[in-house]
């Protein structure tokens, strides 16, 4: 969740996706309350979710409650039991309509390019249908897509039928030494001639050399580019303003503080209370 009431939902599980490398190879993770639980390497059930029925998927992929027992009891008394069932998209939308203070939902679509022809159009149709049946102005929906082929198919469908969905080409850094950080500029990707998106998002490097230095330099560039585009969107992005620049996944307080000071629109984090405190101190 971002500091200003935005929520990110990962819609699809892809065991081969680089974005989930930490949980997939069982590296140590941060002290999250709930962590994904997936089949071990070599297990016959460890395969793309698109090959599984809903019952099979829910039977072998889940979340683990790793909260302190006392914290879990206190939460249960105040808020009731926690349901760890992975929801379908309709189930999620039905629940989200009742969440006070929710302003934007970011749907993070992990679909391989090889599936775009068969499934991208259907997915964007479902997202539009669900979003259009919400009460007016309940919350906005932004579709985050890291694969350009999938993004192109989804955005073309949205534009063709006038859905008006907001998309972001969700940028990920590779592992290793990154010699040209600005190659991974979220705003440069957003303003690509293929898309002209209204949102931009870029993830913090996970397995790169000097990751924070690389990331901060990229964010500095993106903030400058966002301001440049928004000052003259007609010339810079086919008339489309960059409405949001989102950084993810940031769990260190000093990095949160730095990004908030720099002027990003939102920060995705596993530590929502800490980010809310940082944003509140900054008046955001």
PDB file of C-alpha atoms in Angstrom:
ATOM      1  CA  UNK A   1       0.000   0.000   0.000  1.00  0.00           C
ATOM      2  CA  UNK A   2       1.206   3.510  -0.743  1.00  0.00           C
ATOM      3  CA  UNK A   3       1.310   6.334   1.760  1.00  0.00           C
ATOM      4  CA  UNK A   4      -1.847   7.984   0.437  1.00  0.00           C
ATOM      5  CA  UNK A   5      -4.343   5.161   0.471  1.00  0.00           C
ATOM      6  CA  UNK A   6      -3.336   3.380  -2.718  1.00  0.00           C
ATOM      7  CA  UNK A   7      -3.381  -0.398  -2.748  1.00  0.00           C
ATOM      8  CA  UNK A   8      -1.475  -2.751  -4.999  1.00  0.00           C
ATOM      9  CA  UNK A   9      -2.888  -6.171  -5.885  1.00  0.00           C
ATOM     10  CA  UNK A  10      -0.717  -8.797  -7.568  1.00  0.00           C
ATOM     11  CA  UNK A  11      -3.266 -10.434  -9.866  1.00  0.00           C
ATOM     12  CA  UNK A  12      -1.301 -13.409 -11.168  1.00  0.00           C
ATOM     13  CA  UNK A  13       1.387 -15.702  -9.748  1.00  0.00           C
ATOM     14  CA  UNK A  14       4.192 -16.561 -12.151  1.00  0.00           C
ATOM     15  CA  UNK A  15       6.876 -18.819 -10.618  1.00  0.00           C
ATOM     16  CA  UNK A  16       9.363 -17.846 -13.323  1.00  0.00           C
ATOM     17  CA  UNK A  17       8.969 -14.087 -12.922  1.00  0.00           C
ATOM     18  CA  UNK A  18      12.088 -12.160 -11.904  1.00  0.00           C
ATOM     19  CA  UNK A  19       9.952  -9.867  -9.789  1.00  0.00           C
ATOM     20  CA  UNK A  20       9.321 -12.715  -7.346  1.00  0.00           C
ATOM     21  CA  UNK A  21      12.865 -14.065  -7.273  1.00  0.00           C
ATOM     22  CA  UNK A  22      13.246 -13.649  -3.501  1.00  0.00           C
ATOM     23  CA  UNK A  23      10.263 -15.738  -2.513  1.00  0.00           C
ATOM     24  CA  UNK A  24      10.744 -18.239  -5.310  1.00  0.00           C
ATOM     25  CA  UNK A  25      14.278 -19.318  -4.391  1.00  0.00           C
ATOM     26  CA  UNK A  26      13.568 -19.067  -0.682  1.00  0.00           C
ATOM     27  CA  UNK A  27      16.028 -16.287   0.099  1.00  0.00           C
ATOM     28  CA  UNK A  28      15.546 -14.512   3.447  1.00  0.00           C
ATOM     29  CA  UNK A  29      12.760 -11.947   3.316  1.00  0.00           C
ATOM     30  CA  UNK A  30      11.765  -8.941   5.362  1.00  0.00           C
ATOM     31  CA  UNK A  31       9.685  -9.224   8.524  1.00  0.00           C
ATOM     32  CA  UNK A  32       6.333  -9.126   6.728  1.00  0.00           C
ATOM     33  CA  UNK A  33       3.259 -10.253   8.623  1.00  0.00           C
ATOM     34  CA  UNK A  34       2.099 -12.420   5.718  1.00  0.00           C
ATOM     35  CA  UNK A  35       4.425 -14.131   3.258  1.00  0.00           C
ATOM     36  CA  UNK A  36       3.620 -16.076   0.092  1.00  0.00           C
ATOM     37  CA  UNK A  37       3.804 -19.841   0.370  1.00  0.00           C
ATOM     38  CA  UNK A  38       4.542 -21.684  -2.888  1.00  0.00           C
ATOM     39  CA  UNK A  39       5.493 -25.277  -3.784  1.00  0.00           C
ATOM     40  CA  UNK A  40       9.183 -26.109  -3.490  1.00  0.00           C
ATOM     41  CA  UNK A  41      11.475 -26.196  -6.497  1.00  0.00           C
ATOM     42  CA  UNK A  42      10.917 -29.425  -8.402  1.00  0.00           C
ATOM     43  CA  UNK A  43       7.362 -29.892  -7.114  1.00  0.00           C
ATOM     44  CA  UNK A  44       4.910 -30.792  -9.899  1.00  0.00           C
ATOM     45  CA  UNK A  45       2.542 -28.041  -8.718  1.00  0.00           C
ATOM     46  CA  UNK A  46       5.179 -25.340  -9.131  1.00  0.00           C
ATOM     47  CA  UNK A  47       4.109 -24.059 -12.520  1.00  0.00           C
ATOM     48  CA  UNK A  48       2.379 -21.012 -14.025  1.00  0.00           C
ATOM     49  CA  UNK A  49      -0.991 -20.342 -12.445  1.00  0.00           C
ATOM     50  CA  UNK A  50      -2.587 -20.232 -15.890  1.00  0.00           C
ATOM     51  CA  UNK A  51      -2.103 -24.015 -16.050  1.00  0.00           C
ATOM     52  CA  UNK A  52      -4.046 -24.581 -12.807  1.00  0.00           C
ATOM     53  CA  UNK A  53      -7.732 -24.553 -11.932  1.00  0.00           C
ATOM     54  CA  UNK A  54      -8.781 -22.130  -9.202  1.00  0.00           C
ATOM     55  CA  UNK A  55      -9.127 -24.994  -6.702  1.00  0.00           C
ATOM     56  CA  UNK A  56      -5.678 -26.358  -7.606  1.00  0.00           C
ATOM     57  CA  UNK A  57      -4.143 -22.927  -7.331  1.00  0.00           C
ATOM     58  CA  UNK A  58      -5.691 -22.207  -3.937  1.00  0.00           C
ATOM     59  CA  UNK A  59      -4.752 -25.689  -2.778  1.00  0.00           C
ATOM     60  CA  UNK A  60      -1.041 -25.239  -3.439  1.00  0.00           C
ATOM     61  CA  UNK A  61      -0.415 -21.479  -3.275  1.00  0.00           C
ATOM     62  CA  UNK A  62      -1.266 -19.439  -0.230  1.00  0.00           C
ATOM     63  CA  UNK A  63      -0.003 -17.020   2.416  1.00  0.00           C
ATOM     64  CA  UNK A  64       1.584 -17.810   5.765  1.00  0.00           C
ATOM     65  CA  UNK A  65       0.710 -15.810   8.862  1.00  0.00           C
ATOM     66  CA  UNK A  66       4.064 -14.984  10.473  1.00  0.00           C
ATOM     67  CA  UNK A  67       2.862 -12.436  12.979  1.00  0.00           C
ATOM     68  CA  UNK A  68       3.803 -12.602  16.621  1.00  0.00           C
ATOM     69  CA  UNK A  69       1.093 -14.588  18.445  1.00  0.00           C
ATOM     70  CA  UNK A  70       0.228 -11.666  20.719  1.00  0.00           C
ATOM     71  CA  UNK A  71      -0.077  -9.311  17.729  1.00  0.00           C
ATOM     72  CA  UNK A  72      -2.356 -11.767  15.977  1.00  0.00           C
ATOM     73  CA  UNK A  73      -4.601 -12.049  19.035  1.00  0.00           C
ATOM     74  CA  UNK A  74      -4.814  -8.265  19.435  1.00  0.00           C
ATOM     75  CA  UNK A  75      -5.663  -7.874  15.757  1.00  0.00           C
ATOM     76  CA  UNK A  76      -8.315 -10.595  15.967  1.00  0.00           C
ATOM     77  CA  UNK A  77      -9.994  -8.895  18.912  1.00  0.00           C
ATOM     78  CA  UNK A  78     -10.041  -5.505  17.162  1.00  0.00           C
ATOM     79  CA  UNK A  79     -10.739  -6.542  13.575  1.00  0.00           C
ATOM     80  CA  UNK A  80     -11.806 -10.181  13.493  1.00  0.00           C
ATOM     81  CA  UNK A  81     -10.060 -13.210  11.928  1.00  0.00           C
ATOM     82  CA  UNK A  82      -7.768 -12.886   8.913  1.00  0.00           C
ATOM     83  CA  UNK A  83      -8.809 -14.748   5.760  1.00  0.00           C
ATOM     84  CA  UNK A  84      -5.682 -15.907   3.894  1.00  0.00           C
ATOM     85  CA  UNK A  85      -7.579 -17.253   0.884  1.00  0.00           C
ATOM     86  CA  UNK A  86      -6.225 -15.790  -2.349  1.00  0.00           C
ATOM     87  CA  UNK A  87      -9.185 -13.920  -3.857  1.00  0.00           C
ATOM     88  CA  UNK A  88     -10.373 -13.892  -7.425  1.00  0.00           C
ATOM     89  CA  UNK A  89     -10.520 -10.458  -9.032  1.00  0.00           C
ATOM     90  CA  UNK A  90     -14.333 -10.164  -8.596  1.00  0.00           C
ATOM     91  CA  UNK A  91     -13.988 -11.161  -4.933  1.00  0.00           C
ATOM     92  CA  UNK A  92     -11.307  -8.536  -4.442  1.00  0.00           C
ATOM     93  CA  UNK A  93     -13.351  -5.760  -6.030  1.00  0.00           C
ATOM     94  CA  UNK A  94     -16.412  -6.714  -3.984  1.00  0.00           C
ATOM     95  CA  UNK A  95     -14.388  -6.394  -0.778  1.00  0.00           C
ATOM     96  CA  UNK A  96     -12.462  -3.280  -1.814  1.00  0.00           C
ATOM     97  CA  UNK A  97     -15.630  -1.256  -2.386  1.00  0.00           C
ATOM     98  CA  UNK A  98     -16.149  -1.276   1.383  1.00  0.00           C
ATOM     99  CA  UNK A  99     -12.628  -0.164   2.353  1.00  0.00           C
ATOM    100  CA  UNK A 100     -12.684   3.382   3.630  1.00  0.00           C
ATOM    101  CA  UNK A 101      -9.879   5.664   2.501  1.00  0.00           C
ATOM    102  CA  UNK A 102      -8.908   3.547  -0.507  1.00  0.00           C
ATOM    103  CA  UNK A 103      -8.213   5.909  -3.394  1.00  0.00           C
ATOM    104  CA  UNK A 104      -6.409   3.861  -6.035  1.00  0.00           C
ATOM    105  CA  UNK A 105      -5.900   0.158  -6.722  1.00  0.00           C
ATOM    106  CA  UNK A 106      -2.802  -0.872  -8.673  1.00  0.00           C
ATOM    107  CA  UNK A 107      -3.330  -4.227 -10.407  1.00  0.00           C
ATOM    108  CA  UNK A 108       0.087  -5.785 -10.999  1.00  0.00           C
ATOM    109  CA  UNK A 109      -0.397  -8.158 -13.945  1.00  0.00           C
ATOM    110  CA  UNK A 110       2.290 -10.825 -14.301  1.00  0.00           C
ATOM    111  CA  UNK A 111       1.373 -12.387 -17.633  1.00  0.00           C
ATOM    112  CA  UNK A 112       4.032 -13.898 -19.930  1.00  0.00           C
ATOM    113  CA  UNK A 113       4.196 -12.479 -23.445  1.00  0.00           C
ATOM    114  CA  UNK A 114       3.386 -15.928 -24.851  1.00  0.00           C
ATOM    115  CA  UNK A 115      -0.058 -15.716 -23.221  1.00  0.00           C
ATOM    116  CA  UNK A 116      -0.881 -12.192 -24.371  1.00  0.00           C
ATOM    117  CA  UNK A 117      -2.683 -13.279 -27.541  1.00  0.00           C
ATOM    118  CA  UNK A 118      -5.009 -15.629 -25.670  1.00  0.00           C
ATOM    119  CA  UNK A 119      -5.599 -13.832 -22.404  1.00  0.00           C
ATOM    120  CA  UNK A 120      -4.694 -10.113 -22.391  1.00  0.00           C
ATOM    121  CA  UNK A 121      -7.926  -8.976 -24.050  1.00  0.00           C
ATOM    122  CA  UNK A 122     -10.085 -11.090 -21.740  1.00  0.00           C
ATOM    123  CA  UNK A 123      -8.282  -9.772 -18.678  1.00  0.00           C
ATOM    124  CA  UNK A 124      -8.653  -6.115 -19.617  1.00  0.00           C
ATOM    125  CA  UNK A 125     -12.350  -6.718 -20.401  1.00  0.00           C
ATOM    126  CA  UNK A 126     -12.837  -8.188 -16.925  1.00  0.00           C
ATOM    127  CA  UNK A 127     -11.012  -5.318 -15.244  1.00  0.00           C
ATOM    128  CA  UNK A 128     -13.137  -2.778 -17.104  1.00  0.00           C
ATOM    129  CA  UNK A 129     -16.370  -4.605 -16.283  1.00  0.00           C
ATOM    130  CA  UNK A 130     -15.563  -4.778 -12.581  1.00  0.00           C
ATOM    131  CA  UNK A 131     -14.363  -1.175 -12.410  1.00  0.00           C
ATOM    132  CA  UNK A 132     -17.391   0.136 -14.298  1.00  0.00           C
ATOM    133  CA  UNK A 133     -19.802  -1.504 -11.851  1.00  0.00           C
ATOM    134  CA  UNK A 134     -18.283   0.217  -8.825  1.00  0.00           C
ATOM    135  CA  UNK A 135     -20.031   3.208  -7.254  1.00  0.00           C
ATOM    136  CA  UNK A 136     -18.930   6.365  -9.049  1.00  0.00           C
ATOM    137  CA  UNK A 137     -15.617   7.771  -7.835  1.00  0.00           C
ATOM    138  CA  UNK A 138     -15.166   4.930  -5.311  1.00  0.00           C
ATOM    139  CA  UNK A 139     -11.526   4.385  -6.277  1.00  0.00           C
ATOM    140  CA  UNK A 140      -9.358   4.590  -9.380  1.00  0.00           C
ATOM    141  CA  UNK A 141      -7.713   1.586 -11.049  1.00  0.00           C
ATOM    142  CA  UNK A 142      -4.191   1.557 -12.507  1.00  0.00           C
ATOM    143  CA  UNK A 143      -2.973  -1.522 -14.386  1.00  0.00           C
ATOM    144  CA  UNK A 144       0.746  -2.252 -13.866  1.00  0.00           C
ATOM    145  CA  UNK A 145       2.309  -4.412 -16.599  1.00  0.00           C
ATOM    146  CA  UNK A 146       6.049  -5.226 -16.807  1.00  0.00           C
ATOM    147  CA  UNK A 147       5.881  -7.003 -20.177  1.00  0.00           C
ATOM    148  CA  UNK A 148       5.589  -4.612 -23.127  1.00  0.00           C
ATOM    149  CA  UNK A 149       3.842  -7.182 -25.363  1.00  0.00           C
ATOM    150  CA  UNK A 150       1.134  -7.784 -22.767  1.00  0.00           C
ATOM    151  CA  UNK A 151       0.843  -4.055 -22.105  1.00  0.00           C
ATOM    152  CA  UNK A 152       0.463  -3.300 -25.801  1.00  0.00           C
ATOM    153  CA  UNK A 153      -2.340  -5.857 -26.172  1.00  0.00           C
ATOM    154  CA  UNK A 154      -4.198  -4.673 -23.069  1.00  0.00           C
ATOM    155  CA  UNK A 155      -3.862  -0.982 -23.836  1.00  0.00           C
ATOM    156  CA  UNK A 156      -4.906  -1.452 -27.467  1.00  0.00           C
ATOM    157  CA  UNK A 157      -8.087  -3.169 -26.285  1.00  0.00           C
ATOM    158  CA  UNK A 158      -8.800  -0.443 -23.757  1.00  0.00           C
ATOM    159  CA  UNK A 159      -8.264   2.297 -26.333  1.00  0.00           C
ATOM    160  CA  UNK A 160     -10.279   0.478 -29.012  1.00  0.00           C
ATOM    161  CA  UNK A 161     -13.368   0.171 -26.804  1.00  0.00           C
ATOM    162  CA  UNK A 162     -12.925   3.439 -24.930  1.00  0.00           C
ATOM    163  CA  UNK A 163     -12.401   1.876 -21.521  1.00  0.00           C
ATOM    164  CA  UNK A 164     -10.160   4.720 -20.383  1.00  0.00           C
ATOM    165  CA  UNK A 165      -8.061   2.506 -18.098  1.00  0.00           C
ATOM    166  CA  UNK A 166      -4.790   3.931 -16.807  1.00  0.00           C
ATOM    167  CA  UNK A 167      -1.690   1.809 -17.477  1.00  0.00           C
ATOM    168  CA  UNK A 168       1.921   1.879 -16.334  1.00  0.00           C
ATOM    169  CA  UNK A 169       4.802   0.037 -17.970  1.00  0.00           C
ATOM    170  CA  UNK A 170       6.204  -1.326 -14.707  1.00  0.00           C
ATOM    171  CA  UNK A 171       9.999  -1.122 -14.956  1.00  0.00           C
ATOM    172  CA  UNK A 172      12.316  -3.673 -13.329  1.00  0.00           C
ATOM    173  CA  UNK A 173      16.114  -3.512 -13.016  1.00  0.00           C
ATOM    174  CA  UNK A 174      18.189  -6.561 -13.943  1.00  0.00           C
ATOM    175  CA  UNK A 175      20.577  -8.276 -11.553  1.00  0.00           C
ATOM    176  CA  UNK A 176      24.297  -7.498 -11.582  1.00  0.00           C
ATOM    177  CA  UNK A 177      26.146  -4.325 -12.532  1.00  0.00           C
ATOM    178  CA  UNK A 178      23.922  -1.592 -13.951  1.00  0.00           C
ATOM    179  CA  UNK A 179      26.042   0.737 -16.056  1.00  0.00           C
ATOM    180  CA  UNK A 180      23.183   2.798 -17.486  1.00  0.00           C
ATOM    181  CA  UNK A 181      20.558   3.366 -14.751  1.00  0.00           C
ATOM    182  CA  UNK A 182      18.599   5.866 -16.821  1.00  0.00           C
ATOM    183  CA  UNK A 183      17.861   3.124 -19.340  1.00  0.00           C
ATOM    184  CA  UNK A 184      15.301   1.988 -16.752  1.00  0.00           C
ATOM    185  CA  UNK A 185      13.568   5.344 -16.390  1.00  0.00           C
ATOM    186  CA  UNK A 186       9.881   4.822 -15.599  1.00  0.00           C
ATOM    187  CA  UNK A 187       8.837   8.109 -17.196  1.00  0.00           C
ATOM    188  CA  UNK A 188      10.811   7.428 -20.365  1.00  0.00           C
ATOM    189  CA  UNK A 189       8.997   4.097 -20.590  1.00  0.00           C
ATOM    190  CA  UNK A 190       5.650   5.775 -19.886  1.00  0.00           C
ATOM    191  CA  UNK A 191       6.139   8.304 -22.671  1.00  0.00           C
ATOM    192  CA  UNK A 192       7.180   5.667 -25.210  1.00  0.00           C
ATOM    193  CA  UNK A 193       5.554   6.233 -28.594  1.00  0.00           C
ATOM    194  CA  UNK A 194       3.879   2.821 -28.235  1.00  0.00           C
ATOM    195  CA  UNK A 195       1.949   3.776 -25.106  1.00  0.00           C
ATOM    196  CA  UNK A 196       1.846   7.391 -23.855  1.00  0.00           C
ATOM    197  CA  UNK A 197       0.820   6.190 -20.395  1.00  0.00           C
ATOM    198  CA  UNK A 198      -0.569   8.389 -17.641  1.00  0.00           C
ATOM    199  CA  UNK A 199       1.331   6.626 -14.856  1.00  0.00           C
ATOM    200  CA  UNK A 200       4.936   5.518 -14.285  1.00  0.00           C
ATOM    201  CA  UNK A 201       6.403   2.959 -11.885  1.00  0.00           C
ATOM    202  CA  UNK A 202       9.856   1.539 -11.259  1.00  0.00           C
ATOM    203  CA  UNK A 203      11.102  -1.055  -8.772  1.00  0.00           C
ATOM    204  CA  UNK A 204      14.140  -0.745  -6.552  1.00  0.00           C
ATOM    205  CA  UNK A 205      16.987  -3.022  -7.734  1.00  0.00           C
ATOM    206  CA  UNK A 206      17.098  -6.262  -5.771  1.00  0.00           C
ATOM    207  CA  UNK A 207      20.312  -8.026  -6.768  1.00  0.00           C
ATOM    208  CA  UNK A 208      22.378  -5.223  -8.294  1.00  0.00           C
ATOM    209  CA  UNK A 209      25.609  -3.550  -7.239  1.00  0.00           C
ATOM    210  CA  UNK A 210      24.982  -0.328  -5.253  1.00  0.00           C
ATOM    211  CA  UNK A 211      21.187  -0.725  -5.597  1.00  0.00           C
ATOM    212  CA  UNK A 212      20.095   2.362  -3.666  1.00  0.00           C
ATOM    213  CA  UNK A 213      22.546   4.640  -5.471  1.00  0.00           C
ATOM    214  CA  UNK A 214      21.317   3.336  -8.822  1.00  0.00           C
ATOM    215  CA  UNK A 215      17.686   3.694  -7.787  1.00  0.00           C
ATOM    216  CA  UNK A 216      17.981   7.183  -6.359  1.00  0.00           C
ATOM    217  CA  UNK A 217      19.699   8.428  -9.508  1.00  0.00           C
ATOM    218  CA  UNK A 218      16.908   6.950 -11.626  1.00  0.00           C
ATOM    219  CA  UNK A 219      14.185   8.480  -9.456  1.00  0.00           C
ATOM    220  CA  UNK A 220      15.897  11.888  -9.621  1.00  0.00           C
ATOM    221  CA  UNK A 221      15.866  11.631 -13.401  1.00  0.00           C
ATOM    222  CA  UNK A 222      12.227  10.523 -13.429  1.00  0.00           C
ATOM    223  CA  UNK A 223      11.041  13.374 -11.257  1.00  0.00           C
ATOM    224  CA  UNK A 224      12.728  15.847 -13.575  1.00  0.00           C
ATOM    225  CA  UNK A 225      11.276  14.116 -16.637  1.00  0.00           C
ATOM    226  CA  UNK A 226       7.794  13.969 -15.091  1.00  0.00           C
ATOM    227  CA  UNK A 227       7.858  17.695 -14.423  1.00  0.00           C
ATOM    228  CA  UNK A 228       9.119  18.337 -17.946  1.00  0.00           C
ATOM    229  CA  UNK A 229       6.380  16.206 -19.495  1.00  0.00           C
ATOM    230  CA  UNK A 230       3.620  17.715 -17.367  1.00  0.00           C
ATOM    231  CA  UNK A 231       4.727  21.232 -18.223  1.00  0.00           C
ATOM    232  CA  UNK A 232       4.085  20.490 -21.908  1.00  0.00           C
ATOM    233  CA  UNK A 233       2.255  17.152 -22.304  1.00  0.00           C
ATOM    234  CA  UNK A 234       1.155  17.993 -25.826  1.00  0.00           C
ATOM    235  CA  UNK A 235       4.733  18.011 -27.048  1.00  0.00           C
ATOM    236  CA  UNK A 236       6.185  15.427 -24.679  1.00  0.00           C
ATOM    237  CA  UNK A 237       3.543  12.706 -24.304  1.00  0.00           C
ATOM    238  CA  UNK A 238       0.807  13.099 -26.934  1.00  0.00           C
ATOM    239  CA  UNK A 239      -1.152  15.329 -24.546  1.00  0.00           C
ATOM    240  CA  UNK A 240      -1.116  12.840 -21.649  1.00  0.00           C
ATOM    241  CA  UNK A 241       0.047  14.033 -18.231  1.00  0.00           C
ATOM    242  CA  UNK A 242       1.991  11.699 -15.920  1.00  0.00           C
ATOM    243  CA  UNK A 243      -0.474  11.544 -13.063  1.00  0.00           C
ATOM    244  CA  UNK A 244       1.621   9.388 -10.758  1.00  0.00           C
ATOM    245  CA  UNK A 245       5.203   8.210 -10.309  1.00  0.00           C
ATOM    246  CA  UNK A 246       5.325   5.214  -7.975  1.00  0.00           C
ATOM    247  CA  UNK A 247       8.396   3.632  -6.336  1.00  0.00           C
ATOM    248  CA  UNK A 248       8.456   0.027  -5.092  1.00  0.00           C
ATOM    249  CA  UNK A 249       9.129  -1.959  -2.893  1.00  0.00           C
ATOM    250  CA  UNK A 250      10.647   0.280  -0.219  1.00  0.00           C
ATOM    251  CA  UNK A 251      10.919  -1.034   3.353  1.00  0.00           C
ATOM    252  CA  UNK A 252      13.794   1.025   4.804  1.00  0.00           C
ATOM    253  CA  UNK A 253      12.654   4.146   6.634  1.00  0.00           C
ATOM    254  CA  UNK A 254      15.535   6.342   5.431  1.00  0.00           C
ATOM    255  CA  UNK A 255      14.762   5.400   1.834  1.00  0.00           C
ATOM    256  CA  UNK A 256      11.076   6.183   2.363  1.00  0.00           C
ATOM    257  CA  UNK A 257      12.004   9.581   3.769  1.00  0.00           C
ATOM    258  CA  UNK A 258      14.319  10.303   0.850  1.00  0.00           C
ATOM    259  CA  UNK A 259      11.730   9.360  -1.774  1.00  0.00           C
ATOM    260  CA  UNK A 260       8.991  11.377  -0.089  1.00  0.00           C
ATOM    261  CA  UNK A 261      11.271  14.422   0.037  1.00  0.00           C
ATOM    262  CA  UNK A 262      12.189  13.939  -3.616  1.00  0.00           C
ATOM    263  CA  UNK A 263       8.528  14.094  -4.590  1.00  0.00           C
ATOM    264  CA  UNK A 264       7.384  10.676  -5.792  1.00  0.00           C
ATOM    265  CA  UNK A 265       3.611  10.284  -5.968  1.00  0.00           C
ATOM    266  CA  UNK A 266       3.493   7.044  -4.029  1.00  0.00           C
ATOM    267  CA  UNK A 267       5.601   4.341  -2.414  1.00  0.00           C
ATOM    268  CA  UNK A 268       4.751   0.655  -2.318  1.00  0.00           C
ATOM    269  CA  UNK A 269       5.883  -0.969   0.915  1.00  0.00           C
ATOM    270  CA  UNK A 270       5.392  -3.959   3.169  1.00  0.00           C
ATOM    271  CA  UNK A 271       5.586  -1.643   6.194  1.00  0.00           C
ATOM    272  CA  UNK A 272       2.458   0.444   5.821  1.00  0.00           C
ATOM    273  CA  UNK A 273       2.406   1.988   9.308  1.00  0.00           C
ATOM    274  CA  UNK A 274       6.009   3.145   8.988  1.00  0.00           C
ATOM    275  CA  UNK A 275       5.395   4.684   5.569  1.00  0.00           C
ATOM    276  CA  UNK A 276       2.251   6.403   6.837  1.00  0.00           C
ATOM    277  CA  UNK A 277       4.284   7.931   9.663  1.00  0.00           C
ATOM    278  CA  UNK A 278       6.959   9.145   7.250  1.00  0.00           C
ATOM    279  CA  UNK A 279       4.373  10.610   4.892  1.00  0.00           C
ATOM    280  CA  UNK A 280       2.502  12.254   7.766  1.00  0.00           C
ATOM    281  CA  UNK A 281       5.668  13.902   9.060  1.00  0.00           C
ATOM    282  CA  UNK A 282       6.270  15.270   5.573  1.00  0.00           C
ATOM    283  CA  UNK A 283       2.710  16.551   5.324  1.00  0.00           C
ATOM    284  CA  UNK A 284       1.809  14.149   2.499  1.00  0.00           C
TER     285      UNK A 284
END
